[in-house]
PDB file of C-alpha atoms in Angstrom:
ATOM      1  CA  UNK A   1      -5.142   1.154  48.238  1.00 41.00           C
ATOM      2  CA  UNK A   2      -8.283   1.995  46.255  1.00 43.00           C
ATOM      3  CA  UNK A   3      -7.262  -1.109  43.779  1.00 48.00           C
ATOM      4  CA  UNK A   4      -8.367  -3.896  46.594  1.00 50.00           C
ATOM      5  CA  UNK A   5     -12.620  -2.373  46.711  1.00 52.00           C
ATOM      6  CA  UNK A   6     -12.477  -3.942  43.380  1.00 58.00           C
ATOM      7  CA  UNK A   7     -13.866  -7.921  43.424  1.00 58.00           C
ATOM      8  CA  UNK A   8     -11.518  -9.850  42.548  1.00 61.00           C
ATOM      9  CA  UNK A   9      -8.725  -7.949  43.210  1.00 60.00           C
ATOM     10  CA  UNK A  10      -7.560  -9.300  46.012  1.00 66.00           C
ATOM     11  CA  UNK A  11      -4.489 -11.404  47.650  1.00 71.00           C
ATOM     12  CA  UNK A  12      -4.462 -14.963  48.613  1.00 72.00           C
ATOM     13  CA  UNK A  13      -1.138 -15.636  49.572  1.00 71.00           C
ATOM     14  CA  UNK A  14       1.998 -14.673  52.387  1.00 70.00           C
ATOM     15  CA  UNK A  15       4.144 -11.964  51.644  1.00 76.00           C
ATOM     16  CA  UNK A  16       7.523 -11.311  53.697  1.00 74.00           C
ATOM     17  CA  UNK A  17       8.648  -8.076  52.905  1.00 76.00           C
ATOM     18  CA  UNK A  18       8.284  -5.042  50.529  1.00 80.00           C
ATOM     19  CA  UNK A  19      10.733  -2.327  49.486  1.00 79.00           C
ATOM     20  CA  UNK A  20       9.487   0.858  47.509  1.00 81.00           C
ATOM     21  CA  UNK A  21      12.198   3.943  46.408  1.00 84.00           C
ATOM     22  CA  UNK A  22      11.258   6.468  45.118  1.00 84.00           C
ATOM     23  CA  UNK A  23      13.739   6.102  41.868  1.00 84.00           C
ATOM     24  CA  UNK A  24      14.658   3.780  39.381  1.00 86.00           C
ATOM     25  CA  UNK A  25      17.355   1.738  40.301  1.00 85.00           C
ATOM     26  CA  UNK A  26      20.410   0.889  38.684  1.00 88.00           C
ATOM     27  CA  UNK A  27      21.441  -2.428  37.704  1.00 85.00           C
ATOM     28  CA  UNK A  28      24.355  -2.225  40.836  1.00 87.00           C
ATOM     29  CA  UNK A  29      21.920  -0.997  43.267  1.00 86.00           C
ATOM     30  CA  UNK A  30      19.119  -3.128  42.350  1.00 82.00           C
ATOM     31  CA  UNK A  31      21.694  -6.197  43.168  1.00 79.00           C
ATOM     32  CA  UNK A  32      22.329  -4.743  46.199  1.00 82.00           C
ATOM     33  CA  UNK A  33      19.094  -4.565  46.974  1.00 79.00           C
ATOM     34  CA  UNK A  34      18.565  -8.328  46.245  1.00 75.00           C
ATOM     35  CA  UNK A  35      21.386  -9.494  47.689  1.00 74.00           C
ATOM     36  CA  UNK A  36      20.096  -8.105  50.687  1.00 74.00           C
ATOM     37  CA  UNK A  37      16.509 -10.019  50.410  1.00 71.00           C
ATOM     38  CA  UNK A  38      18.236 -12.866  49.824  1.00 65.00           C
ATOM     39  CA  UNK A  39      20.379 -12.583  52.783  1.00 65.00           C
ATOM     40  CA  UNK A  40      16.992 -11.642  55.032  1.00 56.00           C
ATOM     41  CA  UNK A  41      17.012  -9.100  55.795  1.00 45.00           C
ATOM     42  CA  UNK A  42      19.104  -6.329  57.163  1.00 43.00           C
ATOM     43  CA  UNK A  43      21.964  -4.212  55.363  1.00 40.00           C
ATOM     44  CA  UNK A  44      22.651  -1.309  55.854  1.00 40.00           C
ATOM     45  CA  UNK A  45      22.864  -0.070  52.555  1.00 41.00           C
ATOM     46  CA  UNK A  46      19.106  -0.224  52.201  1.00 44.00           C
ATOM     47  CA  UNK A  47      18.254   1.569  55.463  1.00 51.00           C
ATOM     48  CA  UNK A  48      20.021   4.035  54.713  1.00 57.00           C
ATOM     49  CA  UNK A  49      19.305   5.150  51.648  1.00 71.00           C
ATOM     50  CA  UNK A  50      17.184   8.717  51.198  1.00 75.00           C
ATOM     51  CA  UNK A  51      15.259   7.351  47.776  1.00 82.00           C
ATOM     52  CA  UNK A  52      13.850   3.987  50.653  1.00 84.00           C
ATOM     53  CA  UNK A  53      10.160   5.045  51.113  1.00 85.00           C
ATOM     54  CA  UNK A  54       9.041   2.553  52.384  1.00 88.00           C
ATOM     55  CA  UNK A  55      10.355  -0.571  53.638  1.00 87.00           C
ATOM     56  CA  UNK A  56       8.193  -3.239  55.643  1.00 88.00           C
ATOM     57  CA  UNK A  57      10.011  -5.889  56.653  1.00 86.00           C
ATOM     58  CA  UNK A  58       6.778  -7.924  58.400  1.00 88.00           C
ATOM     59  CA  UNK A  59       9.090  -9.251  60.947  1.00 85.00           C
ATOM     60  CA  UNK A  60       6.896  -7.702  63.269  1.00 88.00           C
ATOM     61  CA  UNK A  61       5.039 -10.916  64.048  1.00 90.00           C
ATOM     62  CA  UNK A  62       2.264  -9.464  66.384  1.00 90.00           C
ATOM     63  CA  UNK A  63       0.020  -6.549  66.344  1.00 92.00           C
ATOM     64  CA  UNK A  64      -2.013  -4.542  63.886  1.00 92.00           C
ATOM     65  CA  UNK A  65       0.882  -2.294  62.524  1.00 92.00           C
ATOM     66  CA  UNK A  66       3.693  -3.674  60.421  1.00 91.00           C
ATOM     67  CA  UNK A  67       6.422  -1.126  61.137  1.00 90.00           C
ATOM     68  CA  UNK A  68       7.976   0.871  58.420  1.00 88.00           C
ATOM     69  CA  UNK A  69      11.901   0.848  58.891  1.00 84.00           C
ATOM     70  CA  UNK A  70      11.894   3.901  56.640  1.00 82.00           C
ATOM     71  CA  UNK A  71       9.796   5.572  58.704  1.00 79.00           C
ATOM     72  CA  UNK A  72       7.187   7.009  56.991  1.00 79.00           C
ATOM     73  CA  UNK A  73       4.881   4.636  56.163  1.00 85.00           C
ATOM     74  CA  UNK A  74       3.914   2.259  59.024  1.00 88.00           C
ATOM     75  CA  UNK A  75       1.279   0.179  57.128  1.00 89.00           C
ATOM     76  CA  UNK A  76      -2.021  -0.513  59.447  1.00 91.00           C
ATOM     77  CA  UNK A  77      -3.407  -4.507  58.798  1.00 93.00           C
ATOM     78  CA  UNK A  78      -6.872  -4.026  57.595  1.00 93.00           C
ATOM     79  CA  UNK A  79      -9.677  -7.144  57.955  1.00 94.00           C
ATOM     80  CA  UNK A  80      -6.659  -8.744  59.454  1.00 92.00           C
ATOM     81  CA  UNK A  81      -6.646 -10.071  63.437  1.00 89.00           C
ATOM     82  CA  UNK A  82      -3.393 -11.269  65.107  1.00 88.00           C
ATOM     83  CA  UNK A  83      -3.765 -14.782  63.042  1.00 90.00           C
ATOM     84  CA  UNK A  84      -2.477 -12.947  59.906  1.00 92.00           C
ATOM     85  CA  UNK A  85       1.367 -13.525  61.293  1.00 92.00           C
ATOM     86  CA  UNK A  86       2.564 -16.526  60.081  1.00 90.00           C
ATOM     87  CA  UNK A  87       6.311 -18.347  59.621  1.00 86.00           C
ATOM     88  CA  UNK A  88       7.895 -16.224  56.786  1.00 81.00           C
ATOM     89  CA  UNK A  89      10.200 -17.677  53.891  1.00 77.00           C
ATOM     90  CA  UNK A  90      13.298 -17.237  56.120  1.00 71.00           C
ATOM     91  CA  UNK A  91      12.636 -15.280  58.685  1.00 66.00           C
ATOM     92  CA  UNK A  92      10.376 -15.028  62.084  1.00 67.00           C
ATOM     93  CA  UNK A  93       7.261 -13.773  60.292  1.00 82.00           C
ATOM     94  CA  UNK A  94       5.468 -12.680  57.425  1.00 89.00           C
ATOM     95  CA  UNK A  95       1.715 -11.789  56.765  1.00 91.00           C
ATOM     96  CA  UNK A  96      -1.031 -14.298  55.358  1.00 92.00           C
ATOM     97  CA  UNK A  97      -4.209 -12.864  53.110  1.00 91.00           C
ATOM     98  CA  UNK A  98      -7.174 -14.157  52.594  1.00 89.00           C
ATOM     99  CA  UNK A  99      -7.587 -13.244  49.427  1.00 87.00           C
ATOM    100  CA  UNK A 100     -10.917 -11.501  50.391  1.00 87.00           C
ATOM    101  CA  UNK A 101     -10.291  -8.032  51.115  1.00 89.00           C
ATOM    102  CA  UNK A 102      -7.221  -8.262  53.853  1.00 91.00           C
ATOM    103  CA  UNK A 103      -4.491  -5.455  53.473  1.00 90.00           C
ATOM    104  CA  UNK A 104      -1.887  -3.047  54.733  1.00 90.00           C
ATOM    105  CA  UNK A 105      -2.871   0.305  54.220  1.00 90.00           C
ATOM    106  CA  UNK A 106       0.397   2.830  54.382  1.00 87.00           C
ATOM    107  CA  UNK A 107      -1.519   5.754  53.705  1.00 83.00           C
ATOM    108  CA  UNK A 108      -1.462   8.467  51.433  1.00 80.00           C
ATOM    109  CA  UNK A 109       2.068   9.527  51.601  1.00 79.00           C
ATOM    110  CA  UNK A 110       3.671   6.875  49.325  1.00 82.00           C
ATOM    111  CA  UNK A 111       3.188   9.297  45.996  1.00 80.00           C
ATOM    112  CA  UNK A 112       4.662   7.429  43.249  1.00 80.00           C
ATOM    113  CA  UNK A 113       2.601   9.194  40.118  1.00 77.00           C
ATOM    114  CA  UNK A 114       4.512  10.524  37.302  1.00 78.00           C
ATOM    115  CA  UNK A 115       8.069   9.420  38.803  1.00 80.00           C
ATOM    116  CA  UNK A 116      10.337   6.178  38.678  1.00 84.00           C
ATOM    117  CA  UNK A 117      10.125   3.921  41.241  1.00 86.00           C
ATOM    118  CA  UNK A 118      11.281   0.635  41.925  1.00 86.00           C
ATOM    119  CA  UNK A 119       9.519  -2.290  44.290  1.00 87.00           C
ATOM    120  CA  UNK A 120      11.107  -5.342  45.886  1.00 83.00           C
ATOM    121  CA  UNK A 121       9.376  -8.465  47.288  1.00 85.00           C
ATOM    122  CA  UNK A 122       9.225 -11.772  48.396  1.00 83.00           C
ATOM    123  CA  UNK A 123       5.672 -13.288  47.919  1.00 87.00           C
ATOM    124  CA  UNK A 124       4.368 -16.758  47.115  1.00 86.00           C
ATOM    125  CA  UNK A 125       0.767 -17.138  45.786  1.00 87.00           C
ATOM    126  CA  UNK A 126      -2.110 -20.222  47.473  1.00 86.00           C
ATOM    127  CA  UNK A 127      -4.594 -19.758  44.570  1.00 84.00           C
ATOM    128  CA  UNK A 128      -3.405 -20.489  41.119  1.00 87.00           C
ATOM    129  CA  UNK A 129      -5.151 -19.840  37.711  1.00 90.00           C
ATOM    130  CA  UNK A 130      -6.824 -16.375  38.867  1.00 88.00           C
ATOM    131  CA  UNK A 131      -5.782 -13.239  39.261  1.00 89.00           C
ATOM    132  CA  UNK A 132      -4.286 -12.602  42.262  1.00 87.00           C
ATOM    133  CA  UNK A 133      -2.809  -9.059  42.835  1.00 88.00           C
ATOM    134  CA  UNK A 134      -0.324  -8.439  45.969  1.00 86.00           C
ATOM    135  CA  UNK A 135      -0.217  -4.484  45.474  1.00 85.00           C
ATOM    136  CA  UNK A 136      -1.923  -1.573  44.384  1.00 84.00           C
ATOM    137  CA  UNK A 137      -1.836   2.135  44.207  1.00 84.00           C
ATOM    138  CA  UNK A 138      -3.377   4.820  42.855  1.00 82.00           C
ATOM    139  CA  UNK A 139      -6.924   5.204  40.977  1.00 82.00           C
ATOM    140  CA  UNK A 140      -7.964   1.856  39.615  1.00 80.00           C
ATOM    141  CA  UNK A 141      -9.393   1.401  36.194  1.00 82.00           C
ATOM    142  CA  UNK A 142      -8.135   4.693  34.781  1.00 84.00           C
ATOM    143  CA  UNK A 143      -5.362   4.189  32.082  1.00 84.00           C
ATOM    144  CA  UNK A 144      -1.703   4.905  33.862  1.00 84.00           C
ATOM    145  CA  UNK A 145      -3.395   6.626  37.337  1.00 83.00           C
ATOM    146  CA  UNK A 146      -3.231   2.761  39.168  1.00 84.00           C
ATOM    147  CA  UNK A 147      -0.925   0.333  39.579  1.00 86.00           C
ATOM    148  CA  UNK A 148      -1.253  -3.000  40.128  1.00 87.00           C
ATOM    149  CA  UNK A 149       1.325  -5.896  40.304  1.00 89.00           C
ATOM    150  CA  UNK A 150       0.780  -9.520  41.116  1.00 90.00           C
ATOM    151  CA  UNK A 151      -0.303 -13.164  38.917  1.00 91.00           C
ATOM    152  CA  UNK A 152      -2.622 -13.559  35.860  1.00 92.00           C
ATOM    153  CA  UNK A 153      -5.110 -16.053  36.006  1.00 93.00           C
ATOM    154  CA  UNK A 154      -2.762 -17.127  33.249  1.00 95.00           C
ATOM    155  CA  UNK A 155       0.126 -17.250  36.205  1.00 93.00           C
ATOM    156  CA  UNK A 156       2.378 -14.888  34.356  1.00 93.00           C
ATOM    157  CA  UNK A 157       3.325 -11.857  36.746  1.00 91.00           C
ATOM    158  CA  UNK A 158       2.381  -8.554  35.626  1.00 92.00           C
ATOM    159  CA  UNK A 159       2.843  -5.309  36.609  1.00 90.00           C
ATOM    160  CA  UNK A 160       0.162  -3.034  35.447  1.00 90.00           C
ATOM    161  CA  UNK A 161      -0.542   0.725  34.989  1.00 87.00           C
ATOM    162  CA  UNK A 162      -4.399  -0.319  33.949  1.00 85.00           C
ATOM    163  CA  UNK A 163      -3.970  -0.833  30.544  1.00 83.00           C
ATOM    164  CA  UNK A 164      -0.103  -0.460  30.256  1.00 87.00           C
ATOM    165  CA  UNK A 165       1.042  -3.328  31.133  1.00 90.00           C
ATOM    166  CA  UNK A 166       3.945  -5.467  31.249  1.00 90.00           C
ATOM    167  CA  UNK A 167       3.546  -9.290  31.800  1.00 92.00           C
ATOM    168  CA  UNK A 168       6.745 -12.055  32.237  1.00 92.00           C
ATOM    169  CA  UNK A 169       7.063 -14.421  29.419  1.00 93.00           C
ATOM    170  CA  UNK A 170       7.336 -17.640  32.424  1.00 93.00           C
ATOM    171  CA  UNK A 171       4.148 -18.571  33.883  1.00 93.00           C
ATOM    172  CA  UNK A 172       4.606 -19.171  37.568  1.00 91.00           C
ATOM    173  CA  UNK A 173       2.315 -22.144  38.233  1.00 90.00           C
ATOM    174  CA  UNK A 174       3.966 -23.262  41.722  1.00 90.00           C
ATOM    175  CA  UNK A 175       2.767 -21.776  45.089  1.00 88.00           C
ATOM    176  CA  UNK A 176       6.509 -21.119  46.083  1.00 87.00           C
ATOM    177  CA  UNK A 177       8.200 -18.247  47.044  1.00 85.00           C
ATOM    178  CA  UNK A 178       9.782 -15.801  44.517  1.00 84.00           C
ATOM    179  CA  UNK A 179      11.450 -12.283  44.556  1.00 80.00           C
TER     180      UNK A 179
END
């Protein structure tokens, strides 16, 4: 992602899994799709699916790939040694960032401009009070060509198109895990 070159931009935190399609969901498949985070994580449902781009599970718990159960986008740990696998929310693993300039880089094939999406995670934040972003895509500072979704330094979550943006009303001032 071009989005982490930019100080500041960075995550500080552990993040268990991330789910991207390539469509809006609907209201039914979005549970679905929760239900099955919540019940960690395998249904079949979700694998399955043609819209799943990408889906890393991080229950990979060794090595400098975290493997892409869609297939297409095996995401490569960048400024990241074998230390980066920790004890996930629920499950064997889950990746820790130093809020530096650690990442997964899944290439250039997830192409989400101009079409609906939707993306599914389980994260939990260590700093609080600054912003602290857990993905981005695209071309940063340019008004709706980047995308960036993670905490304000006012702890409300965002998800941002630069400039377009749409915060939560709650502030999440805990370090615990949330979906």
């Amino acid at each position: 992602t071009l989005d982490r070159a930019i100080a500041g931009r960075s995550w500080d935190g552990e993040i268990a899994e991330i789910v991207i399609y390539n469509q809006a969901l609907s209201d039914t498949d979005r549970q679905l799709v929760e239900n099955y985070l919540n019940q960690k994580w395998f249904m079949s449902q979700v694998s399955t699916d043609p819209s799943l781009i990408v889906n890393l599970k991080l229950d990979d718990g060794t090595g400098l790939l975290a493997q892409d159960s869609a297939g297409t986008s095996h995401g490569q740990l960048q400024h990241m040694g074998e230390d980066a696998w920790v004890e996930g929310r629920k499950g064997p693993s889950a990746l820790s960032f130093d809020g530096v300039d650690d990442q997964v880089y899944c290439g250039s094939n997830v192409e989400l401009a101009g079409k609906s999406f939707s993306v599914m995670l389980w994260a939990r934040h260590e700093r609080t009070f600054e912003d602290n972003f857990i993905v981005g895509h695209g071309e940063p500072g340019i008004k709706n060509k980047g995308l960036h979704m993670g905490f304000r330094s006012d702890e409300r979550f965002t998800f941002d198109f630069w400039h377009n943006t749409l915060n939560s009303d709650r502030a999440y001032t805990d370090t615990d895990w949330h979906y």
